[in-house]
JSON list of C-alpha atoms in Angstrom, two decimals:
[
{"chain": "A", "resi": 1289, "resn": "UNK", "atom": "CA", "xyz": [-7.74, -10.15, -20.23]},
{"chain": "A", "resi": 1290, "resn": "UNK", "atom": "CA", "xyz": [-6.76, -6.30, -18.92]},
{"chain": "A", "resi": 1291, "resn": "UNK", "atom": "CA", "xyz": [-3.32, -6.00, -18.20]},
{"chain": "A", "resi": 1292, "resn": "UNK", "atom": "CA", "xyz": [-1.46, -6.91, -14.94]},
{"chain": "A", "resi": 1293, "resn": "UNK", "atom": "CA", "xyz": [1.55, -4.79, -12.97]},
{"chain": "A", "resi": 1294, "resn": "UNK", "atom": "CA", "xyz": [3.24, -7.43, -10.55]},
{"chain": "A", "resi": 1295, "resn": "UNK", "atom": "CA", "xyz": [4.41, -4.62, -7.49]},
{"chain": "A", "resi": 1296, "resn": "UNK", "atom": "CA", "xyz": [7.39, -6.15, -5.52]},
{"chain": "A", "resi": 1297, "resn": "UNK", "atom": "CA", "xyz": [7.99, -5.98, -2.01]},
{"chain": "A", "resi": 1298, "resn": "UNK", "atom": "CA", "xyz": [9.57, -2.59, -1.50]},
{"chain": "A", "resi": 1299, "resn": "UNK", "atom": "CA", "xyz": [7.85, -1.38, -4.74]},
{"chain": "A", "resi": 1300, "resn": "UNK", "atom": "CA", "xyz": [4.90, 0.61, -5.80]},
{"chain": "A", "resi": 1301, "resn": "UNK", "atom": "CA", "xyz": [3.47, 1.28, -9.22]},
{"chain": "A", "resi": 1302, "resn": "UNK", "atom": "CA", "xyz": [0.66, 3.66, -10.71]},
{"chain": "A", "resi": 1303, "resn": "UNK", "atom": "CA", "xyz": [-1.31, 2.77, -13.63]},
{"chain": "A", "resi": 1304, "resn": "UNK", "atom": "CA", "xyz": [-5.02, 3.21, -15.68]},
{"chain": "A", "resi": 1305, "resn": "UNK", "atom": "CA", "xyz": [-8.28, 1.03, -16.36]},
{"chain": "A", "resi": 1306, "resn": "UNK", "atom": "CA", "xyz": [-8.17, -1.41, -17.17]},
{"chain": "A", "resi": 1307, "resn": "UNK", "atom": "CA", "xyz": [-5.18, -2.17, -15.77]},
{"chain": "A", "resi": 1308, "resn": "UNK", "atom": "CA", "xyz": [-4.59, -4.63, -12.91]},
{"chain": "A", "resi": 1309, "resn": "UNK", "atom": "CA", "xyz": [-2.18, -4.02, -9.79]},
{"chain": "A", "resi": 1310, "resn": "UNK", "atom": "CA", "xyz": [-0.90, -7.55, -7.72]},
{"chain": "A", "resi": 1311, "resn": "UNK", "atom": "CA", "xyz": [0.91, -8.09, -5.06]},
{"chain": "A", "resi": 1312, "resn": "UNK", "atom": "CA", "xyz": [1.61, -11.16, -3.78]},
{"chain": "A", "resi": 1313, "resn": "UNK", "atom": "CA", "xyz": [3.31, -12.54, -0.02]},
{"chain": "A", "resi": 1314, "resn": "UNK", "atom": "CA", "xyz": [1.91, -9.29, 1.73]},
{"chain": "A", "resi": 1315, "resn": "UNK", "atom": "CA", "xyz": [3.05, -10.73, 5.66]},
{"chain": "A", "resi": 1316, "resn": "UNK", "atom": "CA", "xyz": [3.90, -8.18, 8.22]},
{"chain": "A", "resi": 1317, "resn": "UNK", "atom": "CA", "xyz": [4.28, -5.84, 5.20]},
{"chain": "A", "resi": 1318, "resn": "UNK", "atom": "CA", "xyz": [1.24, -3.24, 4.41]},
{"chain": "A", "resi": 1319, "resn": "UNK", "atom": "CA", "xyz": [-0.33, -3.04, 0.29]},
{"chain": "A", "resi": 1320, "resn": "UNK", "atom": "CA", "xyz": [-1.40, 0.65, 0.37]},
{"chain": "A", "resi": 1321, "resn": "UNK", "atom": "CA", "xyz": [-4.15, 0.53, -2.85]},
{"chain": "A", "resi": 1322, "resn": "UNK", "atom": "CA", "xyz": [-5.11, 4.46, -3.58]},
{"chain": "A", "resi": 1323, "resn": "UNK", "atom": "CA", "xyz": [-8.37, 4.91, -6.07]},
{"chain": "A", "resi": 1324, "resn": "UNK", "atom": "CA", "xyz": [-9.35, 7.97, -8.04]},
{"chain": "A", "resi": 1325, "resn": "UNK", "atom": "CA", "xyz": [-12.79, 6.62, -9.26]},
{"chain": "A", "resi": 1326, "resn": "UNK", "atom": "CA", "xyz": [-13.92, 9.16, -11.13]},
{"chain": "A", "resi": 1327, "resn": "UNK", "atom": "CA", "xyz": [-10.78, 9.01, -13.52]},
{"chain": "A", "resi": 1328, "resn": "UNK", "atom": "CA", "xyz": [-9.72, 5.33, -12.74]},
{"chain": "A", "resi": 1329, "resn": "UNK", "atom": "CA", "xyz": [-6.27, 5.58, -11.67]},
{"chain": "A", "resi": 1330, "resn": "UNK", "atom": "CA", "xyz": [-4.59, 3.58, -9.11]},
{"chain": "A", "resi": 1331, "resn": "UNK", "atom": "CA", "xyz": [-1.37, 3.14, -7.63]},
{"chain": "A", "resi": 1332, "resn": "UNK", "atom": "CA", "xyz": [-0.61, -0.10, -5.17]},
{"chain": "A", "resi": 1333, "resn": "UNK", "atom": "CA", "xyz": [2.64, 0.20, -2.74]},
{"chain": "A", "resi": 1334, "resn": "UNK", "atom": "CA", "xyz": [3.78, -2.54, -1.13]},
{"chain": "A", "resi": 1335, "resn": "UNK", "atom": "CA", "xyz": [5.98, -1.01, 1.92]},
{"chain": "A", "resi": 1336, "resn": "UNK", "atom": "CA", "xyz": [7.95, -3.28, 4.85]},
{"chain": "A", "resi": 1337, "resn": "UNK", "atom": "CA", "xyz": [8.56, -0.68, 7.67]},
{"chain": "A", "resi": 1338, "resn": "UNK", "atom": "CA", "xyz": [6.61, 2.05, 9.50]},
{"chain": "A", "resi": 1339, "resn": "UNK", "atom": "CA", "xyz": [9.62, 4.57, 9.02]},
{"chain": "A", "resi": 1340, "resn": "UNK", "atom": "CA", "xyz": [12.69, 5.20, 7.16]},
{"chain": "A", "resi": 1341, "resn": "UNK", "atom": "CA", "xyz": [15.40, 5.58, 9.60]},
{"chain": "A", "resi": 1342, "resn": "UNK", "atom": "CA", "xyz": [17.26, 9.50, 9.47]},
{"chain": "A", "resi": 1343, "resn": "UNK", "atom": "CA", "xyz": [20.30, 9.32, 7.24]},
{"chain": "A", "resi": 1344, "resn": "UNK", "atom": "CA", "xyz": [19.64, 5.88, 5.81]},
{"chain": "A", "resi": 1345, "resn": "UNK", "atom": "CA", "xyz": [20.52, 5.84, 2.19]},
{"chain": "A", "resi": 1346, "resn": "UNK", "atom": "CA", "xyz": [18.04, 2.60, 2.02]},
{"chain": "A", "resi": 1347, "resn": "UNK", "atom": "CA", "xyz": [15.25, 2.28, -0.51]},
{"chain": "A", "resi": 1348, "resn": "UNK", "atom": "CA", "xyz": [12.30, 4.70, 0.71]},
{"chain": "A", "resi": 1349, "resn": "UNK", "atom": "CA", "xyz": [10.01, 2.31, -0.82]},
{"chain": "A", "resi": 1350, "resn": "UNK", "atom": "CA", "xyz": [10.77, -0.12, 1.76]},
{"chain": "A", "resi": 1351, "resn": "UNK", "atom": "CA", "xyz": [8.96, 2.49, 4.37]},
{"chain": "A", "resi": 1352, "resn": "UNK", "atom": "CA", "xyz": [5.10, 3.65, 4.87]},
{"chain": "A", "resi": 1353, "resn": "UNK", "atom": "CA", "xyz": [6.25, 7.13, 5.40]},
{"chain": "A", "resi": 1354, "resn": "UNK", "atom": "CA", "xyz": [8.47, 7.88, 2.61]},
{"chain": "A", "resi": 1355, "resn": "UNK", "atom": "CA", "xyz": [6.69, 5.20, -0.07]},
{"chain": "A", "resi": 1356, "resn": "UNK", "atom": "CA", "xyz": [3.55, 6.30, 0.29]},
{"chain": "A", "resi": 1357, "resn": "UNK", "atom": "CA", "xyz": [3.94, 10.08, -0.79]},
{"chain": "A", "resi": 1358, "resn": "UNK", "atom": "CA", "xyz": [6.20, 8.93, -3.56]},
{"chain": "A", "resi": 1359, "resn": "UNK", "atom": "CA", "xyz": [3.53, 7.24, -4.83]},
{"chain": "A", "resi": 1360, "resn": "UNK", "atom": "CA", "xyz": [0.76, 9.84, -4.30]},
{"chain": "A", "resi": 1361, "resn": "UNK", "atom": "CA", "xyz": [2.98, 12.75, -5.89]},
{"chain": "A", "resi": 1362, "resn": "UNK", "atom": "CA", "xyz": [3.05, 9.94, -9.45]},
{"chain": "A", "resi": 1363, "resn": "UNK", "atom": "CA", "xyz": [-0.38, 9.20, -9.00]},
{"chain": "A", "resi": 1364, "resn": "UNK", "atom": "CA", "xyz": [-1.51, 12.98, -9.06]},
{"chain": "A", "resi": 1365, "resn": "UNK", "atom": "CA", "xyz": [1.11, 13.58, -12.20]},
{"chain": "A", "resi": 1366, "resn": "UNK", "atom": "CA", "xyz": [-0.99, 11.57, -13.92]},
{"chain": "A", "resi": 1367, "resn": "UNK", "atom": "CA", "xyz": [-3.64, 13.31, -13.48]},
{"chain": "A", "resi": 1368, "resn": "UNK", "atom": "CA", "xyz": [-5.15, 11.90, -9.92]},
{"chain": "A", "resi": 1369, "resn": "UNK", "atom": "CA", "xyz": [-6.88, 14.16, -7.85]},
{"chain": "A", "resi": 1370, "resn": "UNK", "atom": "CA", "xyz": [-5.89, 14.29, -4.36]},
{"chain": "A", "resi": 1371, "resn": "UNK", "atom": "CA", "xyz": [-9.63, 15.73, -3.45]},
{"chain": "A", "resi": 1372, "resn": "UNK", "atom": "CA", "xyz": [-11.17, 12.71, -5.11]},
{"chain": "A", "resi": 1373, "resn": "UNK", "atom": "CA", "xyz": [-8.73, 9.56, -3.92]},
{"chain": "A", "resi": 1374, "resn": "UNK", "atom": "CA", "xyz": [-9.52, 6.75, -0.97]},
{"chain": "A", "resi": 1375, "resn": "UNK", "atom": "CA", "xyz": [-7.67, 3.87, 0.06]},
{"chain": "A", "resi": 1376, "resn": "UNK", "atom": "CA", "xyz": [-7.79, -0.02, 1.15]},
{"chain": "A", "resi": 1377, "resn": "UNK", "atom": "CA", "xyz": [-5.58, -1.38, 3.39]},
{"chain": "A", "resi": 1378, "resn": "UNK", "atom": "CA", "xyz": [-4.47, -4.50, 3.39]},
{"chain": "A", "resi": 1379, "resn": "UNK", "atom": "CA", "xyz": [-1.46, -7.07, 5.59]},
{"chain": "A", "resi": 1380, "resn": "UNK", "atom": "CA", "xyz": [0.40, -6.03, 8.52]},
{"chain": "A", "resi": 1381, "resn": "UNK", "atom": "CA", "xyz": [0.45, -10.00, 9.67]},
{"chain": "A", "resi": 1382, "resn": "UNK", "atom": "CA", "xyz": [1.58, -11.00, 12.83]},
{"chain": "A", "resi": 1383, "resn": "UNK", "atom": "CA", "xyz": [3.92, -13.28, 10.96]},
{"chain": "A", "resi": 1384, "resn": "UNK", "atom": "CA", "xyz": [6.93, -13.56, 13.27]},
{"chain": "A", "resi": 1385, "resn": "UNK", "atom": "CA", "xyz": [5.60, -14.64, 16.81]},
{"chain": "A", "resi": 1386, "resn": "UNK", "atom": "CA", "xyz": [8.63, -16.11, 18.30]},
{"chain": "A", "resi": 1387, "resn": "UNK", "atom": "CA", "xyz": [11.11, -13.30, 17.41]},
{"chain": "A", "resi": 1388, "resn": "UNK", "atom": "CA", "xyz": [10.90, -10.52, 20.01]},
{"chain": "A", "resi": 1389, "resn": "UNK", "atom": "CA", "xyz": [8.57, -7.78, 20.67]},
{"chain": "A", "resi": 1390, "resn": "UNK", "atom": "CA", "xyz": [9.62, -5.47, 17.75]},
{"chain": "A", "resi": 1391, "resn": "UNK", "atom": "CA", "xyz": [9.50, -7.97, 15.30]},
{"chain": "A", "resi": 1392, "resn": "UNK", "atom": "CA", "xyz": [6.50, -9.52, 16.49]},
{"chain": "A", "resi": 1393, "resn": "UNK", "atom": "CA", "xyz": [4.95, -6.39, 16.71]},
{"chain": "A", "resi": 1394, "resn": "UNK", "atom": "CA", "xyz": [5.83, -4.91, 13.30]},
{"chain": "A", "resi": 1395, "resn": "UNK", "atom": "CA", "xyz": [2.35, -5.60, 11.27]},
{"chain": "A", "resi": 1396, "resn": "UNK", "atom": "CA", "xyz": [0.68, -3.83, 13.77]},
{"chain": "A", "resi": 1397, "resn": "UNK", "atom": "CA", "xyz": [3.31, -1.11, 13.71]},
{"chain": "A", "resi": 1398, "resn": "UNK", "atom": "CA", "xyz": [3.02, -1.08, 9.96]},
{"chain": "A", "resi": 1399, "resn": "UNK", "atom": "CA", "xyz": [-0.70, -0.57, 9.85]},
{"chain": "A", "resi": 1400, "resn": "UNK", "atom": "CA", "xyz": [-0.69, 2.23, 12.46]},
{"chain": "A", "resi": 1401, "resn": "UNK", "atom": "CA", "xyz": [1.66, 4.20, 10.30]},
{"chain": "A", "resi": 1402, "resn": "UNK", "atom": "CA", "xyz": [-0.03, 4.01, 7.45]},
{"chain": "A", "resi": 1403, "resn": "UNK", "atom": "CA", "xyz": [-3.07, 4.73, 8.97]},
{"chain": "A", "resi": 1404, "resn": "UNK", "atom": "CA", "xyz": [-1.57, 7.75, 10.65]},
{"chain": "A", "resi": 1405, "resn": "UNK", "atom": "CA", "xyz": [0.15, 8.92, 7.45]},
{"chain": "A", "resi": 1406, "resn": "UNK", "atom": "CA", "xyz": [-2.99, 8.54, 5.05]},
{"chain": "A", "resi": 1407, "resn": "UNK", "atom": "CA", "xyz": [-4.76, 10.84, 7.50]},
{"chain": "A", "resi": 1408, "resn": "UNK", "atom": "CA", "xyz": [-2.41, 13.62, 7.46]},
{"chain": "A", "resi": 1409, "resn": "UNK", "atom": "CA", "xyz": [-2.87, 13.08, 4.04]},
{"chain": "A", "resi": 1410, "resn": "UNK", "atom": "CA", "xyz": [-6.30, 13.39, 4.38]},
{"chain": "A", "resi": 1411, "resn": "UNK", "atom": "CA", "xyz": [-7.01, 9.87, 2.41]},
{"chain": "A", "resi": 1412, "resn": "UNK", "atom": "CA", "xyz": [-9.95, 7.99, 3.66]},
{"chain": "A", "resi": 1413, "resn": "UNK", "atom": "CA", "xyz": [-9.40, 4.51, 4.45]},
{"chain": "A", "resi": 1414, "resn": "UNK", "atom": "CA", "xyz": [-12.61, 2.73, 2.44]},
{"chain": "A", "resi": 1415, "resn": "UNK", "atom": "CA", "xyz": [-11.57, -0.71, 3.70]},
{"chain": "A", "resi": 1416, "resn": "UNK", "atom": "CA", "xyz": [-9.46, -2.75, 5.45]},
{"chain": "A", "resi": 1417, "resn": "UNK", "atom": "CA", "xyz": [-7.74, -6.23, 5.96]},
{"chain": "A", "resi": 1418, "resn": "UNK", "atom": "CA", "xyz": [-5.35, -6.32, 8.49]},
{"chain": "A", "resi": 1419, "resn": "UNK", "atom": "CA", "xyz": [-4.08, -8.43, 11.47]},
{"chain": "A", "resi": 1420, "resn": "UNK", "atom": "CA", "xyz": [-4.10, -11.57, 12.03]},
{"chain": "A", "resi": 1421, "resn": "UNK", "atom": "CA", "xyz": [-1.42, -14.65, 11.29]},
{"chain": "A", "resi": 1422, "resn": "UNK", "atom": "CA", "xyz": [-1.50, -15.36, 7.40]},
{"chain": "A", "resi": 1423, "resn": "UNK", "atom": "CA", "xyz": [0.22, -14.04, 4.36]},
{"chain": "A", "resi": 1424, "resn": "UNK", "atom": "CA", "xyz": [-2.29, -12.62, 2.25]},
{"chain": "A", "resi": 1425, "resn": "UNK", "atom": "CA", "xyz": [-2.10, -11.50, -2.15]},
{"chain": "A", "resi": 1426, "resn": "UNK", "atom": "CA", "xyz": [-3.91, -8.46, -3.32]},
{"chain": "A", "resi": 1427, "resn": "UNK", "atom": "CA", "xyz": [-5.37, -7.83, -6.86]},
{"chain": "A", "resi": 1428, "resn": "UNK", "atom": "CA", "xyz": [-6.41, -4.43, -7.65]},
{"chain": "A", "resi": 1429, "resn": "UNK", "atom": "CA", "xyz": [-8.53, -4.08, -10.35]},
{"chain": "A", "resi": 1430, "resn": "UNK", "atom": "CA", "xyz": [-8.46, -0.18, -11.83]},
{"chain": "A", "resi": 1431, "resn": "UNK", "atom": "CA", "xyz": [-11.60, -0.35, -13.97]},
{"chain": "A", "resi": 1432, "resn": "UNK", "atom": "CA", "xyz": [-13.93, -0.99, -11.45]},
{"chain": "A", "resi": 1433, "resn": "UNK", "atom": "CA", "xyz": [-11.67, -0.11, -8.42]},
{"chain": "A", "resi": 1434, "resn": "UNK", "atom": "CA", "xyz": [-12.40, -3.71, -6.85]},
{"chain": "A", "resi": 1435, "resn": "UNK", "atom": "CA", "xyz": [-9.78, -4.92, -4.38]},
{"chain": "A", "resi": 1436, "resn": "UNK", "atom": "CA", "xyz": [-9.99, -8.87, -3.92]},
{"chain": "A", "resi": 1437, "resn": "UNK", "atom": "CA", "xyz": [-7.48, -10.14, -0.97]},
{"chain": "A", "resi": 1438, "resn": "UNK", "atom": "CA", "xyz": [-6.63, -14.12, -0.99]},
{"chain": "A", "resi": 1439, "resn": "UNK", "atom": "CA", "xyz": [-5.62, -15.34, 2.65]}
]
């Protein structure tokens, strides 16, 4: 049995094959999953928010645009190759229908920032599970770089 990392809401880690990355309850929230096949590293962030609000001294791993190059710059110091890495996307829920346009809104606002953000980063998307009204757990597998999503 290979190894398991257990990433937290407002978390992200970065491992090696054969390691496993999880992530479970991904609602409104986005999993960002980034691959480097050729040298089997992975890093998984789980992020809450499209963007970290100016002069917040709040957890950047709760937001898209601060988590997700945190998470990138650890991946690469281990020896990740920025030319070489793609991503899967997965949550951004419509989780909270009855709670006003923002918050309703705010799996779909998740997605589009990541989105936007991996390509300025010039990270392909491979694959994608987004939308929709269910919760959703992630396993990332780092030997193989398969992503397996449970609704």
């Amino acid at each position: 049995m290979p190894p398991t990392i257990e990433v937290s809401t407002a978390d992200f880690a970065v491992a090696e094959q054969p390691t496993v990355l999880i992530s479970r309850g991904v609602g409104s929230c986005v999993v960002i999953c980034l691959y480097d096949s050729t040298r089997k590293l992975g890093a998984l962030c789980h992020i809450m928010l499209p963007k970290r609000p100016e002069n917040a001294d709040l957890n950047p791993l709760r937001f898209a645009d601060t988590a997700i190059p945190l998470a990138l710059n650890k991946l690469v110091q281990l020896g990740g190759q920025r030319s070489e890495l793609f991503a899967y996307v997965v949550g951004g829920a419509n989780m909270f229908q009855n709670l006003g346009t923002f918050v309703n809104k705010i799996g779909d606002q998740n997605v589009t920032a990541v989105q936007t953000i991996l390509a300025q980063l010039n990270i392909p998307i491979r694959t994608t599970d987004v939308g929709g009204d269910q919760g959703r757990s992630v396993s990332f597998s780092l030997d193989s770089g398969a992503l397996q999503v449970t609704h």
